[in-house]
Short mmCIF file of N, CA and C in Angstrom, two decimals:
data_model
loop_
_atom_site.label_atom_id
_atom_site.label_comp_id
_atom_site.label_asym_id
_atom_site.label_seq_id
_atom_site.Cartn_x
_atom_site.Cartn_y
_atom_site.Cartn_z
N MET U 5 -96.22 -77.23 -46.41
CA MET U 5 -96.00 -75.95 -47.18
C MET U 5 -94.38 -75.53 -47.00
N THR U 6 -93.86 -75.14 -47.99
CA THR U 6 -92.26 -74.90 -48.03
C THR U 6 -92.30 -73.24 -47.90
N GLU U 7 -91.23 -73.09 -46.96
CA GLU U 7 -91.20 -71.22 -46.50
C GLU U 7 -90.57 -70.85 -47.92
N PRO U 8 -90.68 -69.87 -48.58
CA PRO U 8 -89.70 -68.76 -49.43
C PRO U 8 -88.59 -68.66 -48.93
N ASP U 9 -87.50 -68.99 -50.07
CA ASP U 9 -86.39 -68.36 -49.71
C ASP U 9 -86.02 -67.04 -49.96
N THR U 10 -85.42 -66.41 -48.69
CA THR U 10 -85.45 -65.14 -48.51
C THR U 10 -84.01 -64.90 -48.65
N GLY U 11 -83.27 -65.37 -48.54
CA GLY U 11 -81.53 -65.21 -48.86
C GLY U 11 -81.42 -64.80 -50.32
N PHE U 12 -80.34 -63.78 -50.77
CA PHE U 12 -80.14 -63.60 -51.53
C PHE U 12 -78.52 -64.07 -51.99
N SER U 13 -78.63 -64.81 -53.30
CA SER U 13 -78.17 -65.54 -53.94
C SER U 13 -77.56 -65.33 -55.56
N ILE U 14 -78.43 -64.34 -56.19
CA ILE U 14 -78.15 -64.57 -57.12
C ILE U 14 -77.95 -62.57 -57.29
N ILE U 15 -77.36 -61.91 -58.75
CA ILE U 15 -77.42 -60.84 -58.69
C ILE U 15 -78.21 -60.91 -59.91
N ASN U 16 -79.06 -59.83 -60.23
CA ASN U 16 -79.81 -59.67 -61.37
C ASN U 16 -79.01 -58.60 -62.13
N HIS U 17 -78.97 -57.68 -61.80
CA HIS U 17 -78.27 -56.42 -62.53
C HIS U 17 -77.26 -55.71 -61.74
N ILE U 18 -76.35 -55.29 -62.39
CA ILE U 18 -75.59 -54.10 -61.69
C ILE U 18 -76.12 -52.39 -62.58
N GLY U 19 -76.77 -51.58 -61.80
CA GLY U 19 -76.69 -50.17 -62.52
C GLY U 19 -75.79 -49.14 -62.43
N ILE U 20 -75.56 -48.32 -63.13
CA ILE U 20 -74.65 -47.89 -63.57
C ILE U 20 -75.25 -46.48 -64.38
N THR U 21 -75.14 -45.32 -63.16
CA THR U 21 -75.77 -43.92 -63.81
C THR U 21 -74.78 -43.28 -64.55
N VAL U 22 -74.93 -42.89 -65.79
CA VAL U 22 -73.74 -42.38 -66.80
C VAL U 22 -74.34 -41.19 -66.99
N SER U 23 -73.74 -39.82 -68.02
CA SER U 23 -73.94 -38.18 -68.08
C SER U 23 -74.59 -38.64 -69.86
N ASN U 24 -73.94 -39.76 -70.72
CA ASN U 24 -74.95 -39.77 -71.76
C ASN U 24 -75.19 -41.25 -72.24
N LEU U 25 -76.57 -41.76 -72.10
CA LEU U 25 -76.69 -43.11 -72.79
C LEU U 25 -76.13 -43.36 -74.03
N GLU U 26 -76.54 -42.53 -75.36
CA GLU U 26 -75.71 -43.19 -76.55
C GLU U 26 -74.42 -43.49 -76.14
N ASN U 27 -73.45 -42.44 -75.61
CA ASN U 27 -72.05 -42.64 -75.62
C ASN U 27 -71.70 -44.02 -74.87
N SER U 28 -72.58 -44.02 -73.64
CA SER U 28 -72.24 -45.45 -72.94
C SER U 28 -72.42 -46.62 -73.34
N ILE U 29 -73.66 -46.61 -74.16
CA ILE U 29 -74.07 -47.90 -74.89
C ILE U 29 -72.53 -48.27 -76.31
N ILE U 30 -72.07 -47.21 -76.78
CA ILE U 30 -71.36 -47.73 -77.66
C ILE U 30 -69.91 -48.26 -76.93
N PHE U 31 -69.79 -47.17 -75.60
CA PHE U 31 -68.26 -47.79 -74.67
C PHE U 31 -68.46 -49.17 -74.01
N TYR U 32 -69.92 -49.45 -73.72
CA TYR U 32 -70.17 -51.07 -72.91
C TYR U 32 -70.62 -52.30 -74.09
N GLU U 33 -71.12 -51.87 -75.47
CA GLU U 33 -70.98 -52.66 -75.80
C GLU U 33 -69.91 -52.91 -76.74
N ALA U 34 -68.60 -52.04 -76.89
CA ALA U 34 -67.14 -52.18 -77.36
C ALA U 34 -66.65 -53.06 -76.05
N LEU U 35 -66.53 -52.86 -75.04
CA LEU U 35 -66.04 -53.37 -73.89
C LEU U 35 -66.22 -54.49 -74.02
N THR U 36 -67.70 -55.43 -73.93
CA THR U 36 -68.51 -56.63 -73.89
C THR U 36 -68.55 -57.57 -74.80
N GLY U 37 -68.34 -56.75 -76.26
CA GLY U 37 -68.61 -57.58 -76.78
C GLY U 37 -70.21 -57.64 -77.45
N LYS U 38 -70.92 -57.65 -76.71
CA LYS U 38 -72.43 -57.51 -77.02
C LYS U 38 -73.27 -56.33 -77.13
N LYS U 39 -74.22 -56.68 -77.45
CA LYS U 39 -74.84 -55.55 -78.21
C LYS U 39 -76.00 -55.54 -76.98
N ILE U 40 -76.97 -53.98 -76.84
CA ILE U 40 -77.81 -54.00 -75.90
C ILE U 40 -78.95 -55.08 -76.18
N ALA U 41 -79.81 -55.34 -75.08
CA ALA U 41 -81.16 -56.11 -75.59
C ALA U 41 -82.42 -55.48 -74.97
N ASN U 42 -82.04 -54.13 -74.58
CA ASN U 42 -83.19 -53.36 -74.73
C ASN U 42 -83.16 -51.94 -74.41
N LYS U 43 -83.57 -50.72 -74.94
CA LYS U 43 -83.40 -49.30 -74.57
C LYS U 43 -85.02 -49.03 -74.20
N ASP U 44 -85.22 -48.28 -73.29
CA ASP U 44 -86.35 -47.89 -72.93
C ASP U 44 -86.35 -46.77 -72.11
N GLU U 45 -87.45 -45.87 -71.56
CA GLU U 45 -87.38 -44.92 -70.48
C GLU U 45 -88.43 -45.34 -69.35
N ILE U 46 -88.26 -44.29 -68.28
CA ILE U 46 -89.11 -44.83 -67.46
C ILE U 46 -89.24 -43.68 -66.51
N SER U 47 -90.61 -43.45 -66.24
CA SER U 47 -90.36 -42.08 -65.40
C SER U 47 -91.68 -41.75 -64.36
N GLY U 48 -91.71 -40.53 -63.92
CA GLY U 48 -92.72 -39.97 -63.07
C GLY U 48 -92.89 -40.85 -61.60
N LYS U 49 -94.05 -40.33 -61.16
CA LYS U 49 -94.23 -40.43 -59.36
C LYS U 49 -93.41 -41.73 -58.76
N ARG U 50 -94.36 -42.71 -59.36
CA ARG U 50 -94.34 -43.83 -58.55
C ARG U 50 -93.01 -44.38 -58.45
N MET U 51 -92.39 -44.36 -59.76
CA MET U 51 -90.95 -44.98 -59.45
C MET U 51 -89.82 -43.81 -59.05
N ALA U 52 -90.24 -42.55 -58.81
CA ALA U 52 -89.22 -41.56 -57.93
C ALA U 52 -89.37 -41.95 -56.93
N GLU U 53 -90.72 -42.03 -56.04
CA GLU U 53 -90.75 -42.27 -54.77
C GLU U 53 -90.16 -43.78 -54.55
N THR U 54 -89.60 -44.71 -55.47
CA THR U 54 -89.26 -46.16 -54.91
C THR U 54 -87.18 -45.42 -54.56
N GLN U 55 -87.28 -44.23 -55.16
CA GLN U 55 -85.45 -44.03 -55.26
C GLN U 55 -85.34 -42.71 -53.89
N GLY U 56 -86.76 -42.69 -53.54
CA GLY U 56 -86.81 -41.20 -52.37
C GLY U 56 -86.98 -40.04 -53.26
N LEU U 57 -87.36 -39.80 -54.50
CA LEU U 57 -87.35 -38.62 -55.56
C LEU U 57 -88.90 -38.01 -55.50
N GLU U 58 -88.71 -36.81 -55.63
CA GLU U 58 -89.97 -36.36 -55.92
C GLU U 58 -90.24 -36.54 -57.78
N ASN U 59 -89.79 -36.57 -58.43
CA ASN U 59 -90.39 -36.98 -59.55
C ASN U 59 -88.69 -37.19 -60.67
N THR U 60 -88.73 -38.12 -61.30
CA THR U 60 -87.86 -38.66 -62.46
C THR U 60 -88.32 -39.30 -63.81
N LEU U 61 -87.46 -39.25 -64.67
CA LEU U 61 -87.19 -39.29 -66.07
C LEU U 61 -85.73 -40.15 -66.41
N ILE U 62 -85.80 -41.45 -66.44
CA ILE U 62 -84.65 -42.37 -66.62
C ILE U 62 -84.35 -42.68 -67.98
N LYS U 63 -83.63 -42.48 -68.95
CA LYS U 63 -83.58 -43.22 -70.18
C LYS U 63 -82.61 -44.47 -69.65
N PHE U 64 -82.59 -45.64 -70.38
CA PHE U 64 -82.02 -46.82 -69.90
C PHE U 64 -81.70 -47.48 -71.04
N ALA U 65 -80.64 -48.45 -71.18
CA ALA U 65 -80.34 -49.52 -71.88
C ALA U 65 -79.87 -51.11 -71.09
N ASN U 66 -80.30 -51.77 -71.24
CA ASN U 66 -79.64 -52.88 -70.46
C ASN U 66 -79.31 -53.88 -71.43
N LEU U 67 -77.93 -54.39 -71.08
CA LEU U 67 -77.35 -55.23 -71.74
C LEU U 67 -76.65 -56.45 -70.62
N HIS U 68 -76.91 -57.39 -71.34
CA HIS U 68 -77.28 -58.82 -70.87
C HIS U 68 -75.75 -59.74 -71.06
N LEU U 69 -75.07 -60.42 -69.72
CA LEU U 69 -73.87 -60.92 -69.77
C LEU U 69 -74.29 -62.12 -69.49
N GLY U 70 -73.39 -63.50 -69.55
CA GLY U 70 -73.75 -64.79 -68.74
C GLY U 70 -74.36 -64.79 -67.67
N ASN U 71 -73.34 -64.00 -66.63
CA ASN U 71 -73.76 -64.17 -65.20
C ASN U 71 -74.69 -63.34 -65.09
N VAL U 72 -74.83 -61.78 -65.49
CA VAL U 72 -75.29 -60.89 -64.67
C VAL U 72 -75.98 -59.53 -65.97
N ASN U 73 -76.61 -58.68 -65.45
CA ASN U 73 -77.34 -57.82 -66.44
C ASN U 73 -76.28 -56.86 -65.96
N ILE U 74 -76.56 -55.84 -67.14
CA ILE U 74 -75.65 -54.30 -66.95
C ILE U 74 -77.22 -53.35 -67.30
N ASP U 75 -77.34 -52.81 -66.24
CA ASP U 75 -78.47 -51.69 -66.39
C ASP U 75 -77.26 -50.18 -66.39
N ILE U 76 -77.97 -49.80 -67.73
CA ILE U 76 -76.64 -48.31 -67.77
C ILE U 76 -78.19 -47.04 -67.85
N LEU U 77 -77.95 -46.05 -67.37
CA LEU U 77 -78.98 -45.19 -67.09
C LEU U 77 -78.35 -43.71 -66.99
N GLU U 78 -79.63 -43.15 -67.75
CA GLU U 78 -79.23 -41.80 -68.02
C GLU U 78 -80.58 -40.64 -67.01
N TYR U 79 -80.08 -40.26 -66.16
CA TYR U 79 -80.96 -39.51 -65.69
C TYR U 79 -81.23 -38.44 -65.88
N VAL U 80 -82.46 -38.03 -66.67
CA VAL U 80 -82.87 -36.53 -67.44
C VAL U 80 -83.52 -35.73 -66.25
N GLU U 81 -83.91 -36.19 -65.21
CA GLU U 81 -84.61 -35.77 -64.20
C GLU U 81 -84.32 -36.50 -62.64
N PRO U 82 -84.51 -36.52 -61.67
CA PRO U 82 -83.61 -34.73 -61.74
C PRO U 82 -82.34 -34.77 -62.61
N LYS U 83 -81.99 -33.42 -62.10
CA LYS U 83 -80.84 -33.22 -63.31
C LYS U 83 -79.50 -34.03 -62.24
N PRO U 84 -78.78 -34.66 -62.88
CA PRO U 84 -77.96 -35.47 -62.12
C PRO U 84 -76.37 -34.89 -61.60
N SER U 85 -75.66 -35.52 -60.81
CA SER U 85 -74.59 -34.61 -60.42
C SER U 85 -73.41 -35.34 -60.48
N GLN U 86 -72.73 -35.18 -60.48
CA GLN U 86 -70.88 -36.19 -61.13
C GLN U 86 -70.79 -36.78 -59.77
N ALA U 87 -70.42 -37.98 -59.72
CA ALA U 87 -69.97 -38.63 -58.17
C ALA U 87 -68.02 -38.55 -58.83
N HIS U 88 -67.56 -38.50 -57.62
CA HIS U 88 -66.05 -38.81 -57.70
C HIS U 88 -65.69 -39.99 -56.61
N TYR U 89 -65.25 -41.31 -57.07
CA TYR U 89 -65.15 -42.17 -56.36
C TYR U 89 -63.76 -42.61 -56.83
N SER U 90 -62.90 -42.92 -55.62
CA SER U 90 -61.43 -43.81 -56.31
C SER U 90 -61.83 -44.99 -55.00
N ASN U 91 -61.14 -45.82 -55.34
CA ASN U 91 -61.47 -47.30 -55.01
C ASN U 91 -61.64 -47.50 -53.29
N GLU U 92 -60.31 -46.61 -52.54
CA GLU U 92 -60.48 -47.20 -51.43
C GLU U 92 -61.39 -46.06 -50.74
N GLN U 93 -62.46 -44.92 -51.26
CA GLN U 93 -63.39 -44.40 -50.42
C GLN U 93 -64.68 -45.23 -50.00
N ILE U 94 -65.04 -45.03 -48.92
CA ILE U 94 -66.18 -45.88 -47.94
C ILE U 94 -67.54 -45.57 -49.31
N SER U 95 -67.86 -46.67 -49.66
CA SER U 95 -69.34 -46.84 -50.27
C SER U 95 -68.78 -46.77 -51.85
N ALA U 96 -67.53 -46.73 -51.97
CA ALA U 96 -67.04 -47.04 -53.88
C ALA U 96 -67.16 -48.11 -53.96
N MET U 97 -67.41 -48.42 -55.25
CA MET U 97 -68.13 -49.66 -55.78
C MET U 97 -67.17 -50.10 -57.08
N HIS U 98 -67.11 -50.85 -57.54
CA HIS U 98 -66.37 -51.23 -58.92
C HIS U 98 -66.79 -52.39 -59.17
N MET U 99 -67.16 -52.50 -60.67
CA MET U 99 -67.65 -54.09 -61.47
C MET U 99 -66.03 -54.72 -61.87
N CYS U 100 -66.38 -55.72 -61.90
CA CYS U 100 -65.19 -56.98 -62.14
C CYS U 100 -65.70 -57.54 -63.11
N PHE U 101 -64.75 -57.83 -64.49
CA PHE U 101 -64.99 -58.53 -65.47
C PHE U 101 -63.98 -60.07 -65.27
N GLU U 102 -64.55 -60.99 -65.49
CA GLU U 102 -63.58 -62.31 -64.94
C GLU U 102 -62.91 -62.47 -66.86
N VAL U 103 -62.28 -62.83 -66.55
CA VAL U 103 -61.21 -63.33 -67.81
C VAL U 103 -60.03 -64.06 -68.23
N ASP U 104 -59.54 -64.94 -69.08
CA ASP U 104 -58.91 -66.06 -68.95
C ASP U 104 -57.36 -65.61 -69.19
N ASP U 105 -57.59 -64.24 -69.86
CA ASP U 105 -56.11 -64.10 -69.93
C ASP U 105 -55.83 -62.38 -69.89
N ILE U 106 -55.23 -61.67 -68.41
CA ILE U 106 -55.02 -60.71 -68.46
C ILE U 106 -54.53 -59.80 -69.38
N ASP U 107 -53.13 -60.39 -70.11
CA ASP U 107 -52.40 -59.57 -70.85
C ASP U 107 -53.17 -59.41 -71.92
N ALA U 108 -53.76 -60.46 -72.72
CA ALA U 108 -54.52 -60.37 -74.35
C ALA U 108 -55.85 -59.09 -73.65
N ALA U 109 -56.64 -59.23 -72.82
CA ALA U 109 -57.37 -58.56 -72.44
C ALA U 109 -57.39 -57.01 -72.10
N VAL U 110 -55.92 -56.81 -71.48
CA VAL U 110 -55.65 -55.19 -71.69
C VAL U 110 -55.50 -54.81 -73.17
N THR U 111 -54.39 -56.04 -73.81
CA THR U 111 -54.20 -55.67 -75.33
C THR U 111 -55.49 -55.26 -75.75
N ARG U 112 -56.66 -56.05 -75.74
CA ARG U 112 -57.90 -55.80 -76.77
C ARG U 112 -58.53 -54.32 -76.05
N LEU U 113 -58.63 -53.84 -74.61
CA LEU U 113 -58.36 -52.78 -74.18
C LEU U 113 -58.22 -51.26 -74.79
N LYS U 114 -56.82 -51.68 -74.77
CA LYS U 114 -56.12 -50.14 -75.57
C LYS U 114 -56.38 -50.63 -76.80
N ALA U 115 -56.55 -51.44 -77.56
CA ALA U 115 -57.02 -51.41 -79.23
C ALA U 115 -58.47 -50.97 -79.35
N ILE U 116 -59.49 -50.73 -78.22
CA ILE U 116 -61.15 -49.89 -78.19
C ILE U 116 -60.71 -48.49 -77.92
N GLY U 117 -59.35 -48.12 -77.29
CA GLY U 117 -59.03 -47.36 -76.84
C GLY U 117 -59.09 -46.83 -75.45
N ILE U 118 -59.13 -48.11 -74.68
CA ILE U 118 -59.54 -47.69 -73.24
C ILE U 118 -58.19 -48.29 -72.69
N HIS U 119 -57.67 -47.17 -71.88
CA HIS U 119 -56.38 -47.42 -71.00
C HIS U 119 -56.54 -47.93 -69.82
N PRO U 120 -55.85 -48.71 -69.09
CA PRO U 120 -55.82 -49.03 -67.98
C PRO U 120 -55.27 -48.20 -66.84
N ASP U 121 -55.47 -48.05 -65.64
CA ASP U 121 -55.26 -46.86 -64.41
C ASP U 121 -53.56 -47.13 -64.39
N GLY U 122 -53.49 -48.41 -64.13
CA GLY U 122 -51.75 -48.92 -64.18
C GLY U 122 -51.73 -50.22 -64.87
N LYS U 123 -50.59 -50.55 -65.00
CA LYS U 123 -49.99 -51.78 -65.37
C LYS U 123 -50.64 -52.91 -64.88
N PRO U 124 -51.28 -53.97 -65.34
CA PRO U 124 -51.76 -55.09 -64.66
C PRO U 124 -50.82 -56.08 -63.54
N ILE U 125 -51.30 -56.66 -62.68
CA ILE U 125 -49.98 -57.24 -61.91
C ILE U 125 -50.78 -58.69 -61.70
N PHE U 126 -50.26 -59.63 -61.47
CA PHE U 126 -50.87 -61.18 -61.00
C PHE U 126 -49.88 -61.18 -59.48
N PHE U 127 -50.73 -61.63 -58.76
CA PHE U 127 -50.51 -61.32 -57.08
C PHE U 127 -49.50 -62.61 -57.34
N GLU U 128 -48.17 -62.25 -56.14
CA GLU U 128 -47.01 -62.77 -55.59
C GLU U 128 -47.42 -63.10 -53.87
N GLU U 129 -46.46 -63.51 -53.31
CA GLU U 129 -46.14 -63.63 -51.88
C GLU U 129 -46.21 -62.49 -51.45
N GLN U 130 -45.41 -61.60 -52.48
CA GLN U 130 -44.75 -60.19 -51.54
C GLN U 130 -46.42 -59.21 -51.64
N ASP U 131 -47.30 -59.51 -52.06
CA ASP U 131 -48.73 -58.69 -51.91
C ASP U 131 -49.49 -58.85 -50.81
N GLY U 132 -48.90 -59.87 -50.03
CA GLY U 132 -49.46 -60.14 -48.63
C GLY U 132 -50.31 -61.40 -48.87
N LEU U 133 -51.12 -61.57 -50.39
CA LEU U 133 -51.94 -62.82 -49.84
C LEU U 133 -51.51 -64.08 -49.60
N LYS U 134 -52.60 -64.78 -49.01
CA LYS U 134 -52.10 -66.34 -48.54
C LYS U 134 -52.26 -67.32 -49.28
N ASN U 135 -53.59 -66.76 -50.25
CA ASN U 135 -54.15 -67.93 -51.20
C ASN U 135 -54.43 -66.84 -52.53
N GLY U 136 -54.98 -67.34 -54.06
CA GLY U 136 -54.88 -66.76 -55.18
C GLY U 136 -53.83 -66.15 -55.88
N LEU U 137 -52.81 -66.73 -55.63
CA LEU U 137 -51.05 -66.59 -56.21
C LEU U 137 -51.18 -66.74 -57.72
N GLY U 138 -51.25 -65.80 -58.51
CA GLY U 138 -51.28 -65.87 -60.00
C GLY U 138 -52.23 -65.15 -60.42
N THR U 139 -53.37 -64.73 -59.58
CA THR U 139 -54.44 -64.13 -60.29
C THR U 139 -53.89 -62.63 -60.77
N GLY U 140 -54.38 -62.06 -61.91
CA GLY U 140 -54.04 -61.10 -62.63
C GLY U 140 -55.19 -60.23 -62.31
N VAL U 141 -54.82 -58.79 -62.19
CA VAL U 141 -55.94 -57.80 -62.02
C VAL U 141 -55.32 -56.42 -62.98
N ALA U 142 -56.55 -55.95 -63.23
CA ALA U 142 -56.23 -54.30 -64.22
C ALA U 142 -57.27 -53.65 -63.77
N TYR U 143 -56.97 -52.34 -63.12
CA TYR U 143 -58.34 -51.49 -63.14
C TYR U 143 -58.19 -50.12 -64.63
N PHE U 144 -59.38 -49.88 -64.86
CA PHE U 144 -59.91 -48.94 -65.57
C PHE U 144 -60.95 -48.62 -64.91
N THR U 145 -61.28 -47.01 -65.93
CA THR U 145 -62.93 -46.35 -65.68
C THR U 145 -63.50 -46.12 -67.03
N ASP U 146 -64.86 -46.14 -66.93
CA ASP U 146 -65.77 -45.97 -68.41
C ASP U 146 -65.43 -44.49 -68.39
N PRO U 147 -66.35 -43.85 -68.99
CA PRO U 147 -66.37 -42.56 -69.86
C PRO U 147 -66.56 -41.63 -68.84
N ASP U 148 -67.60 -42.07 -67.90
CA ASP U 148 -68.17 -41.21 -66.61
C ASP U 148 -67.13 -41.26 -65.40
N GLY U 149 -66.25 -42.37 -65.53
CA GLY U 149 -65.36 -42.64 -63.92
C GLY U 149 -65.70 -43.65 -62.91
N THR U 150 -66.23 -44.56 -63.90
CA THR U 150 -67.25 -45.43 -63.00
C THR U 150 -66.22 -46.86 -63.04
N ASN U 151 -65.44 -46.92 -61.63
CA ASN U 151 -64.32 -47.71 -61.46
C ASN U 151 -64.55 -49.25 -61.97
N LEU U 152 -63.52 -49.97 -62.94
CA LEU U 152 -64.23 -51.24 -63.62
C LEU U 152 -62.79 -51.96 -63.49
N GLU U 153 -62.66 -53.32 -63.43
CA GLU U 153 -61.60 -54.04 -63.18
C GLU U 153 -61.88 -55.26 -63.92
N LEU U 154 -60.63 -55.78 -64.51
CA LEU U 154 -60.40 -57.01 -65.08
C LEU U 154 -59.87 -57.79 -63.94
N ILE U 155 -60.47 -59.37 -64.38
CA ILE U 155 -59.75 -60.45 -63.22
C ILE U 155 -58.94 -61.51 -64.19
N ALA U 156 -58.31 -62.26 -64.00
CA ALA U 156 -57.92 -63.69 -64.19
C ALA U 156 -57.72 -64.11 -62.91
N PRO U 157 -58.41 -65.16 -62.49
CA PRO U 157 -58.93 -65.49 -61.11
C PRO U 157 -58.26 -66.79 -61.11
N LYS U 158 -57.76 -67.40 -59.71
CA LYS U 158 -57.09 -68.10 -59.57
C LYS U 158 -57.42 -68.54 -57.75
N GLY U 159 -57.28 -69.84 -57.54
CA GLY U 159 -57.83 -69.86 -56.29
C GLY U 159 -59.35 -69.67 -55.78
N PRO U 160 -59.20 -69.04 -54.42
CA PRO U 160 -60.56 -68.46 -54.00
C PRO U 160 -60.81 -67.27 -54.95
N PHE U 161 -60.47 -66.79 -55.59
CA PHE U 161 -61.08 -65.58 -56.88
C PHE U 161 -61.83 -66.12 -57.55
N THR U 162 -61.94 -67.52 -57.76
CA THR U 162 -62.69 -68.49 -58.83
C THR U 162 -64.03 -68.24 -58.40
N ARG U 163 -65.04 -68.70 -59.22
CA ARG U 163 -66.23 -68.95 -58.91
C ARG U 163 -67.24 -70.09 -59.24
N GLY U 164 -67.54 -70.70 -58.42
CA GLY U 164 -68.16 -72.13 -58.88
C GLY U 164 -67.23 -73.19 -57.86
#
């Protein structure tokens, strides 16, 4: 009998808690160029207990990209609070979208009203890297302050 694979090798989804589901659907559909695949809600003690909560009501939408799903979650109960993370803080996370052309992607962001945190860069030796030179990156946030990134990868930053 073959033993089951207990390793983790595929990301199914990334969940992003938002303040307003409808506004975030508009943002992420415009950002990705994809429509949500599902919109629903889940509630009750059983779901709450999986998260260490007393009770919960979560409105959510699922957006499917080619390599990962994004779950957009609005907690109605318990009442959510705003987290404030910047990339250097321990436990802060960000989601990165792969693009072919950083400059074209940033132009597209600006056209839909999203402004990067700073100018995009292409990694050079002066940045301290030994590998991945020429990789382009740009950072921005969603309407609730979730840290997002664009990457045009080179070298070890490429997948596959």
